[in-house]
Amino acid sequence: MTNLATYHAANLPELMERIRRNGIGMDDYLNRFWDDTSTSNNYPPYNLIQLNNHESKLEIALAGFKKDELKVFTEFGKLYVEAIKEDKESNGEFVHKGLAQRSFKRSWTLSDDTEIGSVEFADGLLTVDLNKIVPEHHARKEYL
């Protein structure tokens, strides 16, 4: 067994220093992990569903948005979802305004072995299929 089990929360700085010293190429990953401030934002609400070990689905609730107000794209290992909601004039005064229809930009970090499958928007739900790239030598092969 490794010495990793001997580290506790109090030893976290020491553990991180050991990982940085011995993990070639891990600096960028760890910096993105610790410096990511987008996790504090919880709008819009979303579900991340693991379908199996190589397929996932991201569902984002976007009630009140139109398809032409949305942008979904990837850049530098991140999936971005943006929406520009224009303020429209209403004929009356709001007594209660419970639908959050504000502009936003949300991002999720993708691992190097994840690719975007289909992206669909229907009935106020944006669905993004995420596929894990499995190298041929790791793919399941049945011989009998």
Tab-separated table of C-alpha atoms in Angstrom:
chain	number	residue	atom	x	y	z
A	1	MET	CA	0.000	0.000	0.000
A	2	THR	CA	1.171	3.542	-0.679
A	3	ASN	CA	1.826	6.291	1.814
A	4	LEU	CA	-1.151	8.200	0.443
A	5	ALA	CA	-3.360	6.736	3.177
A	6	THR	CA	-1.245	8.492	5.819
A	7	TYR	CA	-2.253	11.963	4.598
A	8	HIS	CA	-5.140	13.759	6.281
A	9	ALA	CA	-6.749	17.164	5.799
A	10	ALA	CA	-4.083	18.737	7.981
A	11	ASN	CA	-1.386	17.393	5.633
A	12	LEU	CA	-3.043	18.650	2.429
A	13	PRO	CA	-0.379	21.287	1.588
A	14	GLU	CA	2.367	18.678	2.001
A	15	LEU	CA	0.463	16.194	-0.162
A	16	MET	CA	-0.149	18.773	-2.890
A	17	GLU	CA	3.535	19.735	-2.910
A	18	ARG	CA	4.482	16.066	-3.270
A	19	ILE	CA	2.043	15.633	-6.167
A	20	ARG	CA	3.346	18.771	-7.918
A	21	ARG	CA	6.957	17.677	-7.486
A	22	ASN	CA	6.364	14.147	-8.800
A	23	GLY	CA	3.510	14.683	-11.266
A	24	ILE	CA	4.884	15.815	-14.610
A	25	GLY	CA	2.292	17.872	-16.447
A	26	MET	CA	-0.086	17.984	-13.493
A	27	ASP	CA	0.441	21.678	-12.682
A	28	ASP	CA	-2.077	22.931	-15.219
A	29	TYR	CA	-4.652	20.348	-14.160
A	30	LEU	CA	-4.271	21.147	-10.454
A	31	ASN	CA	-4.375	24.891	-11.080
A	32	ARG	CA	-7.612	24.525	-13.050
A	33	PHE	CA	-9.038	22.348	-10.284
A	34	TRP	CA	-8.244	24.740	-7.429
A	35	ASP	CA	-8.751	28.025	-9.288
A	36	ASP	CA	-12.070	27.170	-10.944
A	37	THR	CA	-14.567	29.730	-9.697
A	38	SER	CA	-17.403	28.631	-11.975
A	39	THR	CA	-18.417	25.920	-9.491
A	40	SER	CA	-19.776	28.570	-7.137
A	41	ASN	CA	-22.294	29.595	-9.783
A	42	ASN	CA	-25.398	27.409	-9.745
A	43	TYR	CA	-27.357	29.041	-12.565
A	44	PRO	CA	-28.718	27.543	-14.695
A	45	PRO	CA	-29.644	24.307	-12.931
A	46	TYR	CA	-28.298	21.150	-14.535
A	47	ASN	CA	-28.111	17.375	-14.225
A	48	LEU	CA	-25.049	15.293	-15.059
A	49	ILE	CA	-26.097	11.716	-15.754
A	50	GLN	CA	-23.621	8.842	-16.082
A	51	LEU	CA	-25.213	6.430	-18.577
A	52	ASN	CA	-22.384	3.882	-18.531
A	53	ASN	CA	-18.600	3.897	-18.179
A	54	HIS	CA	-18.062	5.762	-21.462
A	55	GLU	CA	-21.235	7.850	-21.960
A	56	SER	CA	-22.656	10.745	-19.969
A	57	LYS	CA	-25.385	13.266	-20.522
A	58	LEU	CA	-25.525	16.891	-19.389
A	59	GLU	CA	-29.051	18.325	-19.098
A	60	ILE	CA	-29.424	22.073	-18.551
A	61	ALA	CA	-32.797	23.619	-17.677
A	62	LEU	CA	-33.322	26.702	-19.847
A	63	ALA	CA	-37.022	27.470	-19.586
A	64	GLY	CA	-37.962	30.646	-21.425
A	65	PHE	CA	-34.928	30.687	-23.718
A	66	LYS	CA	-35.095	30.333	-27.484
A	67	LYS	CA	-32.640	28.304	-29.524
A	68	ASP	CA	-31.224	31.406	-31.240
A	69	GLU	CA	-30.369	32.946	-27.840
A	70	LEU	CA	-28.012	30.038	-26.986
A	71	LYS	CA	-24.405	29.297	-27.886
A	72	VAL	CA	-22.749	25.966	-27.074
A	73	PHE	CA	-19.071	25.532	-27.929
A	74	THR	CA	-15.793	24.019	-26.755
A	75	GLU	CA	-12.493	25.826	-26.419
A	76	PHE	CA	-9.243	24.968	-24.630
A	77	GLY	CA	-10.656	21.852	-22.970
A	78	LYS	CA	-13.851	23.450	-21.699
A	79	LEU	CA	-17.490	23.197	-22.678
A	80	TYR	CA	-19.185	26.596	-22.696
A	81	VAL	CA	-22.899	27.337	-22.662
A	82	GLU	CA	-23.888	30.961	-23.112
A	83	ALA	CA	-27.244	32.671	-23.350
A	84	ILE	CA	-28.030	36.278	-24.128
A	85	LYS	CA	-31.479	37.216	-22.877
A	86	GLU	CA	-32.734	40.559	-24.043
A	87	ASP	CA	-34.961	42.498	-21.682
A	88	LYS	CA	-38.392	42.820	-23.171
A	89	GLU	CA	-41.072	45.239	-22.258
A	90	SER	CA	-44.055	43.820	-20.412
A	91	ASN	CA	-47.586	45.146	-20.568
A	92	GLY	CA	-48.019	45.029	-16.814
A	93	GLU	CA	-46.217	45.140	-13.524
A	94	PHE	CA	-44.756	41.927	-12.117
A	95	VAL	CA	-46.376	40.869	-8.851
A	96	HIS	CA	-43.962	37.925	-8.668
A	97	LYS	CA	-41.073	37.221	-11.050
A	98	GLY	CA	-40.007	33.608	-10.441
A	99	LEU	CA	-38.592	32.686	-13.846
A	100	ALA	CA	-34.882	33.403	-13.910
A	101	GLN	CA	-34.322	34.429	-17.493
A	102	ARG	CA	-31.048	36.248	-17.271
A	103	SER	CA	-28.026	36.115	-19.504
A	104	PHE	CA	-25.285	33.753	-18.385
A	105	LYS	CA	-22.045	32.075	-19.363
A	106	ARG	CA	-21.297	28.706	-17.769
A	107	SER	CA	-18.356	26.373	-18.359
A	108	TRP	CA	-17.378	22.815	-17.506
A	109	THR	CA	-13.845	21.443	-17.794
A	110	LEU	CA	-13.578	18.414	-20.070
A	111	SER	CA	-10.998	15.694	-19.639
A	112	ASP	CA	-8.698	15.037	-22.582
A	113	ASP	CA	-10.497	11.786	-23.377
A	114	THR	CA	-14.000	13.319	-23.545
A	115	GLU	CA	-15.660	14.493	-26.731
A	116	ILE	CA	-19.009	16.153	-27.337
A	117	GLY	CA	-21.606	14.005	-29.071
A	118	SER	CA	-24.943	15.481	-30.022
A	119	VAL	CA	-26.326	18.775	-28.691
A	120	GLU	CA	-30.096	19.208	-28.685
A	121	PHE	CA	-32.448	21.874	-27.376
A	122	ALA	CA	-36.122	20.997	-26.981
A	123	ASP	CA	-38.880	22.045	-24.588
A	124	GLY	CA	-36.575	24.269	-22.529
A	125	LEU	CA	-34.000	21.510	-21.931
A	126	LEU	CA	-30.520	21.600	-23.462
A	127	THR	CA	-29.040	18.108	-23.711
A	128	VAL	CA	-25.338	17.542	-24.404
A	129	ASP	CA	-24.094	13.987	-24.956
A	130	LEU	CA	-20.564	13.394	-23.678
A	131	ASN	CA	-18.551	10.438	-24.944
A	132	LYS	CA	-15.341	9.058	-23.533
A	133	ILE	CA	-12.781	8.178	-26.198
A	134	VAL	CA	-11.693	4.604	-25.601
A	135	PRO	CA	-8.500	3.622	-27.456
A	136	GLU	CA	-8.809	0.485	-29.554
A	137	HIS	CA	-6.405	-1.439	-27.336
A	138	HIS	CA	-8.612	-0.658	-24.300
A	139	ALA	CA	-11.944	-1.393	-25.940
A	140	ARG	CA	-13.802	-4.539	-24.975
A	141	LYS	CA	-13.189	-7.462	-27.304
A	142	GLU	CA	-15.001	-10.748	-27.032
A	143	TYR	CA	-13.140	-13.820	-28.192
A	144	LEU	CA	-15.550	-16.628	-27.274
